[in-house]
mmCIF file of C-alpha atoms and ligand atoms in Angstrom:
data_model
loop_
_atom_site.group_PDB
_atom_site.id
_atom_site.type_symbol
_atom_site.label_atom_id
_atom_site.label_comp_id
_atom_site.label_asym_id
_atom_site.label_seq_id
_atom_site.Cartn_x
_atom_site.Cartn_y
_atom_site.Cartn_z
ATOM 1 C CA UNK A 1 91.317 103.033 -153.654
ATOM 2 C CA UNK A 2 94.846 103.435 -154.964
ATOM 3 C CA UNK A 3 97.702 102.995 -152.621
ATOM 4 C CA UNK A 4 100.491 105.287 -154.359
ATOM 5 C CA UNK A 5 103.205 104.660 -151.921
ATOM 6 C CA UNK A 6 103.430 101.207 -153.094
ATOM 7 C CA UNK A 7 103.143 101.902 -156.406
ATOM 8 C CA UNK A 8 99.848 99.897 -156.867
ATOM 9 C CA UNK A 9 96.952 101.541 -158.636
ATOM 10 C CA UNK A 10 93.415 100.867 -159.627
ATOM 11 C CA UNK A 11 93.547 100.441 -163.332
ATOM 12 C CA UNK A 12 90.440 98.564 -164.812
ATOM 13 C CA UNK A 13 87.325 98.245 -163.340
ATOM 14 C CA UNK A 14 85.193 94.923 -163.012
ATOM 15 C CA UNK A 15 82.981 95.785 -165.965
ATOM 16 C CA UNK A 16 85.974 96.379 -168.350
ATOM 17 C CA UNK A 17 87.768 93.190 -167.216
ATOM 18 C CA UNK A 18 84.650 91.142 -167.781
ATOM 19 C CA UNK A 19 84.244 92.743 -171.160
ATOM 20 C CA UNK A 20 87.913 91.998 -172.220
ATOM 21 C CA UNK A 21 87.515 88.483 -170.787
ATOM 22 C CA UNK A 22 84.254 87.731 -172.903
ATOM 23 C CA UNK A 23 85.378 89.164 -175.603
ATOM 24 C CA UNK A 24 88.571 87.501 -176.192
ATOM 25 C CA UNK A 25 86.711 84.005 -175.683
ATOM 26 C CA UNK A 26 83.978 84.928 -178.407
ATOM 27 C CA UNK A 27 86.791 86.423 -181.122
ATOM 28 C CA UNK A 28 88.785 82.927 -179.976
ATOM 29 C CA UNK A 29 85.656 80.787 -180.905
ATOM 30 C CA UNK A 30 84.281 83.040 -183.555
ATOM 31 C CA UNK A 31 87.923 82.960 -185.195
ATOM 32 C CA UNK A 32 87.985 79.062 -185.292
ATOM 33 C CA UNK A 33 84.426 78.807 -186.531
ATOM 34 C CA UNK A 34 85.389 81.291 -189.270
ATOM 35 C CA UNK A 35 88.697 79.415 -190.139
ATOM 36 C CA UNK A 36 86.776 76.313 -190.225
ATOM 37 C CA UNK A 37 84.143 77.950 -192.678
ATOM 38 C CA UNK A 38 86.871 79.379 -194.879
ATOM 39 C CA UNK A 39 88.788 75.787 -195.204
ATOM 40 C CA UNK A 40 85.577 73.885 -195.137
ATOM 41 C CA UNK A 41 86.499 72.146 -198.336
ATOM 42 C CA UNK A 42 89.921 71.249 -197.777
ATOM 43 C CA UNK A 43 88.604 69.677 -194.179
ATOM 44 C CA UNK A 44 86.301 67.764 -195.522
ATOM 45 C CA UNK A 45 83.112 69.493 -194.574
ATOM 46 C CA UNK A 46 80.802 69.213 -197.845
ATOM 47 C CA UNK A 47 76.912 69.894 -198.412
ATOM 48 C CA UNK A 48 74.983 73.170 -197.586
ATOM 49 C CA UNK A 49 73.492 71.503 -194.518
ATOM 50 C CA UNK A 50 76.965 71.278 -192.678
ATOM 51 C CA UNK A 51 77.992 74.774 -194.044
ATOM 52 C CA UNK A 52 74.473 76.440 -192.685
ATOM 53 C CA UNK A 53 74.888 74.451 -189.565
ATOM 54 C CA UNK A 54 78.330 76.209 -188.924
ATOM 55 C CA UNK A 55 77.057 79.574 -189.815
ATOM 56 C CA UNK A 56 74.215 79.437 -187.593
ATOM 57 C CA UNK A 57 76.467 78.426 -184.870
ATOM 58 C CA UNK A 58 79.182 81.295 -185.659
ATOM 59 C CA UNK A 59 76.308 83.552 -185.767
ATOM 60 C CA UNK A 60 74.797 82.671 -182.165
ATOM 61 C CA UNK A 61 78.224 83.291 -180.806
ATOM 62 C CA UNK A 62 78.389 86.287 -182.696
ATOM 63 C CA UNK A 63 75.303 87.384 -180.537
ATOM 64 C CA UNK A 64 77.081 87.012 -177.259
ATOM 65 C CA UNK A 65 79.911 88.952 -179.013
ATOM 66 C CA UNK A 66 77.680 91.738 -180.153
ATOM 67 C CA UNK A 67 75.948 91.947 -176.608
ATOM 68 C CA UNK A 68 79.210 92.531 -174.722
ATOM 69 C CA UNK A 69 80.898 94.752 -177.344
ATOM 70 C CA UNK A 70 77.520 96.900 -177.003
ATOM 71 C CA UNK A 71 77.589 96.954 -173.370
ATOM 72 C CA UNK A 72 81.479 98.139 -173.273
ATOM 73 C CA UNK A 73 80.413 100.670 -175.857
ATOM 74 C CA UNK A 74 77.443 102.249 -173.465
ATOM 75 C CA UNK A 75 80.179 101.646 -170.715
ATOM 76 C CA UNK A 76 82.745 103.914 -172.258
ATOM 77 C CA UNK A 77 79.889 106.563 -171.799
ATOM 78 C CA UNK A 78 78.707 105.665 -168.167
ATOM 79 C CA UNK A 79 81.770 103.934 -166.615
ATOM 80 C CA UNK A 80 84.555 105.240 -164.523
ATOM 81 C CA UNK A 81 87.551 107.347 -165.706
ATOM 82 C CA UNK A 82 89.736 104.588 -166.942
ATOM 83 C CA UNK A 83 86.891 102.935 -168.887
ATOM 84 C CA UNK A 84 85.825 106.269 -170.646
ATOM 85 C CA UNK A 85 85.866 106.931 -174.411
ATOM 86 C CA UNK A 86 87.431 110.251 -173.356
ATOM 87 C CA UNK A 87 90.561 108.655 -172.028
ATOM 88 C CA UNK A 88 91.054 106.589 -175.063
ATOM 89 C CA UNK A 89 90.091 108.946 -178.224
ATOM 90 C CA UNK A 90 93.013 111.529 -178.536
ATOM 91 C CA UNK A 91 92.543 114.826 -177.614
ATOM 92 C CA UNK A 92 94.391 117.985 -177.538
ATOM 93 C CA UNK A 93 98.004 117.617 -176.757
ATOM 94 C CA UNK A 94 98.139 113.774 -177.987
ATOM 95 C CA UNK A 95 100.951 114.535 -180.203
ATOM 96 C CA UNK A 96 103.027 115.745 -177.474
ATOM 97 C CA UNK A 97 102.243 112.906 -175.395
ATOM 98 C CA UNK A 98 102.987 110.372 -177.967
ATOM 99 C CA UNK A 99 106.420 112.271 -178.536
ATOM 100 C CA UNK A 100 107.250 112.344 -174.900
ATOM 101 C CA UNK A 101 106.098 108.938 -174.600
ATOM 102 C CA UNK A 102 108.588 108.017 -177.254
ATOM 103 C CA UNK A 103 111.411 110.004 -176.370
ATOM 104 C CA UNK A 104 111.116 108.179 -172.611
ATOM 105 C CA UNK A 105 111.352 104.788 -174.144
ATOM 106 C CA UNK A 106 114.463 105.979 -176.530
ATOM 107 C CA UNK A 107 116.117 107.355 -173.306
ATOM 108 C CA UNK A 108 115.428 103.947 -171.650
ATOM 109 C CA UNK A 109 113.275 105.403 -168.736
ATOM 110 C CA UNK A 110 109.775 104.823 -170.098
ATOM 111 C CA UNK A 111 107.210 106.870 -169.162
ATOM 112 C CA UNK A 112 104.438 104.848 -166.967
ATOM 113 C CA UNK A 113 100.725 104.778 -167.025
ATOM 114 C CA UNK A 114 97.728 103.437 -164.913
ATOM 115 C CA UNK A 115 95.728 103.504 -168.157
ATOM 116 C CA UNK A 116 96.953 103.069 -171.594
ATOM 117 C CA UNK A 117 100.121 104.553 -172.585
ATOM 118 C CA UNK A 118 99.471 106.715 -175.982
ATOM 119 C CA UNK A 119 100.449 104.059 -178.345
ATOM 120 C CA UNK A 120 98.259 101.617 -176.641
ATOM 121 C CA UNK A 121 95.473 104.041 -176.765
ATOM 122 C CA UNK A 122 95.675 104.043 -180.732
ATOM 123 C CA UNK A 123 95.952 100.210 -180.759
ATOM 124 C CA UNK A 124 93.084 99.527 -178.513
ATOM 125 C CA UNK A 125 90.832 102.436 -180.356
ATOM 126 C CA UNK A 126 91.416 100.660 -183.661
ATOM 127 C CA UNK A 127 90.539 96.992 -182.243
ATOM 128 C CA UNK A 128 87.469 98.560 -180.986
ATOM 129 C CA UNK A 129 86.837 99.898 -184.459
ATOM 130 C CA UNK A 130 87.462 96.620 -185.936
ATOM 131 C CA UNK A 131 85.115 94.633 -183.585
ATOM 132 C CA UNK A 132 82.616 97.097 -184.194
ATOM 133 C CA UNK A 133 82.928 96.490 -188.012
ATOM 134 C CA UNK A 134 83.047 92.744 -187.673
ATOM 135 C CA UNK A 135 79.610 93.035 -185.305
ATOM 136 C CA UNK A 136 77.934 95.160 -188.196
ATOM 137 C CA UNK A 137 78.953 93.168 -191.126
ATOM 138 C CA UNK A 138 78.365 89.791 -189.267
ATOM 139 C CA UNK A 139 74.632 91.086 -188.013
ATOM 140 C CA UNK A 140 74.056 91.815 -191.944
ATOM 141 C CA UNK A 141 75.774 88.869 -193.228
ATOM 142 C CA UNK A 142 73.436 86.629 -190.552
ATOM 143 C CA UNK A 143 70.201 88.381 -192.086
ATOM 144 C CA UNK A 144 71.023 88.129 -195.618
ATOM 145 C CA UNK A 145 72.833 84.908 -195.889
ATOM 146 C CA UNK A 146 70.824 82.663 -193.305
ATOM 147 C CA UNK A 147 67.812 84.885 -192.646
ATOM 148 C CA UNK A 148 68.957 85.143 -188.966
ATOM 149 C CA UNK A 149 68.090 88.032 -186.789
ATOM 150 C CA UNK A 150 68.035 91.044 -186.457
ATOM 151 C CA UNK A 151 67.413 91.537 -190.254
ATOM 152 C CA UNK A 152 66.604 88.042 -191.168
ATOM 153 C CA UNK A 153 62.854 88.507 -191.476
ATOM 154 C CA UNK A 154 63.084 91.554 -193.286
ATOM 155 C CA UNK A 155 65.231 90.057 -195.930
ATOM 156 C CA UNK A 156 63.091 86.721 -196.069
ATOM 157 C CA UNK A 157 59.907 89.242 -196.555
ATOM 158 C CA UNK A 158 61.987 90.911 -199.541
ATOM 159 C CA UNK A 159 62.772 87.885 -201.500
ATOM 160 C CA UNK A 160 59.608 85.815 -200.815
ATOM 161 C CA UNK A 161 57.542 85.475 -204.023
ATOM 162 C CA UNK A 162 54.038 87.011 -204.344
ATOM 163 C CA UNK A 163 51.915 84.907 -202.170
ATOM 164 C CA UNK A 164 54.463 82.957 -200.153
ATOM 165 C CA UNK A 165 55.054 83.379 -196.266
ATOM 166 C CA UNK A 166 58.612 84.471 -195.336
ATOM 167 C CA UNK A 167 58.645 81.845 -192.849
ATOM 168 C CA UNK A 168 58.936 79.546 -195.448
ATOM 169 C CA UNK A 169 61.979 81.039 -197.115
ATOM 170 C CA UNK A 170 64.892 78.794 -196.359
ATOM 171 C CA UNK A 171 68.690 79.635 -196.612
ATOM 172 C CA UNK A 172 70.594 78.287 -199.571
ATOM 173 C CA UNK A 173 67.040 77.554 -201.362
ATOM 174 C CA UNK A 174 65.484 79.604 -204.099
ATOM 175 C CA UNK A 175 62.305 77.709 -203.707
ATOM 176 C CA UNK A 176 59.486 80.082 -203.366
ATOM 177 C CA UNK A 177 61.359 83.545 -203.619
ATOM 178 C CA UNK A 178 61.244 85.844 -206.710
ATOM 179 C CA UNK A 179 64.092 85.597 -208.732
ATOM 180 C CA UNK A 180 65.223 88.942 -209.459
ATOM 181 C CA UNK A 181 64.745 90.051 -205.664
ATOM 182 C CA UNK A 182 66.821 87.049 -204.788
ATOM 183 C CA UNK A 183 69.449 88.068 -207.449
ATOM 184 C CA UNK A 184 69.379 91.467 -206.042
ATOM 185 C CA UNK A 185 69.979 90.180 -202.284
ATOM 186 C CA UNK A 186 72.936 87.801 -203.483
ATOM 187 C CA UNK A 187 74.601 90.996 -204.970
ATOM 188 C CA UNK A 188 73.851 93.252 -201.787
ATOM 189 C CA UNK A 189 75.171 90.574 -199.687
ATOM 190 C CA UNK A 190 78.460 89.885 -201.271
ATOM 191 C CA UNK A 191 80.466 92.945 -200.236
ATOM 192 C CA UNK A 192 79.487 92.870 -196.672
ATOM 193 C CA UNK A 193 81.131 89.226 -196.499
ATOM 194 C CA UNK A 194 84.083 90.417 -198.307
ATOM 195 C CA UNK A 195 84.400 93.320 -195.664
ATOM 196 C CA UNK A 196 83.907 90.833 -192.785
ATOM 197 C CA UNK A 197 86.573 88.281 -193.922
ATOM 198 C CA UNK A 198 89.289 91.128 -194.742
ATOM 199 C CA UNK A 199 88.149 93.006 -191.349
ATOM 200 C CA UNK A 200 88.740 89.595 -189.711
ATOM 201 C CA UNK A 201 92.316 89.333 -191.396
ATOM 202 C CA UNK A 202 93.100 92.763 -189.985
ATOM 203 C CA UNK A 203 91.828 91.863 -186.471
ATOM 204 C CA UNK A 204 93.898 88.790 -186.140
ATOM 205 C CA UNK A 205 97.045 90.699 -187.391
ATOM 206 C CA UNK A 206 95.898 93.539 -184.563
ATOM 207 C CA UNK A 207 95.655 90.923 -181.842
ATOM 208 C CA UNK A 208 98.991 89.670 -182.698
ATOM 209 C CA UNK A 209 100.297 93.030 -182.240
ATOM 210 C CA UNK A 210 98.641 93.487 -178.908
ATOM 211 C CA UNK A 211 99.912 90.485 -177.583
ATOM 212 C CA UNK A 212 103.404 91.325 -178.593
ATOM 213 C CA UNK A 213 102.904 94.850 -177.181
ATOM 214 C CA UNK A 214 101.501 93.754 -173.873
ATOM 215 C CA UNK A 215 104.671 91.255 -173.193
ATOM 216 C CA UNK A 216 107.227 93.700 -174.536
ATOM 217 C CA UNK A 217 105.718 96.200 -172.182
ATOM 218 C CA UNK A 218 105.765 94.271 -169.080
ATOM 219 C CA UNK A 219 109.305 92.833 -169.847
ATOM 220 C CA UNK A 220 110.531 96.451 -170.461
ATOM 221 C CA UNK A 221 109.659 96.999 -166.764
ATOM 222 C CA UNK A 222 106.200 99.320 -167.257
ATOM 223 C CA UNK A 223 104.036 97.591 -164.440
ATOM 224 C CA UNK A 224 102.148 94.378 -164.270
ATOM 225 C CA UNK A 225 99.993 95.157 -167.216
ATOM 226 C CA UNK A 226 98.998 91.395 -168.099
ATOM 227 C CA UNK A 227 97.938 90.612 -164.314
ATOM 228 C CA UNK A 228 96.165 93.992 -164.173
ATOM 229 C CA UNK A 229 93.491 92.655 -166.743
ATOM 230 C CA UNK A 230 92.696 89.906 -164.160
ATOM 231 C CA UNK A 231 92.976 91.682 -160.701
ATOM 232 C CA UNK A 232 92.050 95.318 -161.894
ATOM 233 C CA UNK A 233 95.286 96.386 -160.033
ATOM 234 C CA UNK A 234 98.677 97.504 -161.733
ATOM 235 C CA UNK A 235 102.204 97.657 -159.856
ATOM 236 C CA UNK A 236 103.909 100.745 -161.527
ATOM 237 C CA UNK A 237 107.564 101.160 -160.620
ATOM 238 C CA UNK A 238 107.604 104.962 -161.146
ATOM 239 C CA UNK A 239 105.007 107.490 -160.707
ATOM 240 C CA UNK A 240 102.621 107.271 -163.573
ATOM 241 C CA UNK A 241 101.861 110.228 -166.190
ATOM 242 C CA UNK A 242 98.198 109.740 -165.554
ATOM 243 C CA UNK A 243 98.007 108.840 -161.845
HETATM 244 C C1 HEM B 1 85.597 89.254 -184.247
HETATM 245 C C2 HEM B 1 84.247 88.270 -184.594
HETATM 246 C C3 HEM B 1 84.403 87.740 -185.804
HETATM 247 C C4 HEM B 1 85.283 86.992 -186.305
HETATM 248 C C5 HEM B 1 86.991 86.828 -186.029
HETATM 249 C C6 HEM B 1 84.494 86.342 -187.765
HETATM 250 C C7 HEM B 1 84.946 85.743 -188.439
HETATM 251 C C8 HEM B 1 84.305 85.276 -189.591
HETATM 252 C C9 HEM B 1 84.951 84.286 -190.903
HETATM 253 C C10 HEM B 1 86.518 84.381 -191.082
HETATM 254 C C11 HEM B 1 83.821 84.159 -191.658
HETATM 255 C C12 HEM B 1 84.252 83.097 -192.941
HETATM 256 C C13 HEM B 1 83.448 83.536 -194.309
HETATM 257 C C14 HEM B 1 83.718 82.929 -195.282
HETATM 258 O O1 HEM B 1 83.501 81.483 -195.001
HETATM 259 O O2 HEM B 1 83.816 83.463 -196.204
HETATM 260 C C15 HEM B 1 82.693 84.520 -191.198
HETATM 261 C C16 HEM B 1 81.536 84.343 -191.666
HETATM 262 C C17 HEM B 1 80.346 84.655 -191.062
HETATM 263 N N1 HEM B 1 80.110 85.480 -189.848
HETATM 264 FE FE1 HEM B 1 81.425 86.242 -188.605
HETATM 265 N N2 HEM B 1 83.321 86.609 -187.467
HETATM 266 C C18 HEM B 1 82.909 87.460 -186.045
HETATM 267 C C19 HEM B 1 81.785 87.809 -186.018
HETATM 268 C C20 HEM B 1 80.585 87.582 -186.543
HETATM 269 C C21 HEM B 1 79.490 88.256 -185.695
HETATM 270 C C22 HEM B 1 79.092 89.310 -184.491
HETATM 271 C C23 HEM B 1 78.273 87.857 -186.536
HETATM 272 C C24 HEM B 1 76.939 87.956 -186.679
HETATM 273 C C25 HEM B 1 75.903 87.407 -185.556
HETATM 274 C C26 HEM B 1 79.035 86.971 -187.806
HETATM 275 C C27 HEM B 1 78.212 86.348 -188.479
HETATM 276 C C28 HEM B 1 78.930 85.398 -189.900
HETATM 277 C C29 HEM B 1 78.029 84.863 -190.702
HETATM 278 C C30 HEM B 1 76.704 84.565 -190.452
HETATM 279 C C31 HEM B 1 79.127 84.186 -191.561
HETATM 280 C C32 HEM B 1 78.484 83.211 -192.576
HETATM 281 C C33 HEM B 1 78.562 84.099 -193.983
HETATM 282 C C34 HEM B 1 79.568 84.312 -194.562
HETATM 283 O O3 HEM B 1 80.082 83.346 -195.235
HETATM 284 O O4 HEM B 1 80.288 85.416 -194.877
HETATM 285 N N3 HEM B 1 80.267 86.975 -187.516
HETATM 286 N N4 HEM B 1 82.866 85.229 -189.623
#
């Protein structure tokens, strides 16, 4: 229930908040493991066994991340008003909303919102897109690089030489593989890895933008944005545009 008189509003439902913090933890752990993988040579991690172990650990956390993201994507269709894709994806009149929001900020009395402000909507949508790209490219890399689910068995069956069972195929080992098919799998997996890494760079940049924007918005007196992702409640000093 909202208590509009005191300026306290229901902003985020429990599912959205749980998604946000599980996603935060998963992205943090995946990023740390990803950075270790990118710099393993310079931090003294050598040998394919250690590299495969790191990739396997990263992929395992990746499944938690992917499950959480898929639930959130579904919640965008099933959940309440503020969790819905329709409240994130810009519709008719969005240009005006953005213009009015910018004008109110320039005039020193920025509009307030129970959900996202127009700029925040764009940022969150873009981050969701980046997370989805990370999920898809990560799954393909898990399958093509270390024969992990959901595509791992299919890839191992593809590269296995005639008469060799797919479960005898091991990552970073050409034993039992068909040379041509192995080479074509290497060529296929490469661009997925490139997109995975460059999207990670873009995601880290967006996370930085997100942290700065949230802090600045709260400091500008546009409501208790940070605590609302814990409590679900947002205190707003003025009547919101989307109340
Ligand atoms: C936001 C989430 C994620 C971030 C920030 C991230 C980041 C990274 C980074 C920086 C690398 C290092 C690439 C390299 O050494 O060249 C990497 C590799 C990898 N990632 Fe992710 N990743 C994420 C999600 C996922 C997911 C969901 C999966 C799939 C389950 C996954 C599977 C892999 C695999 C198998 C590798 C090793 C293969 C390779 O070298 O490309 N990642 N990731």
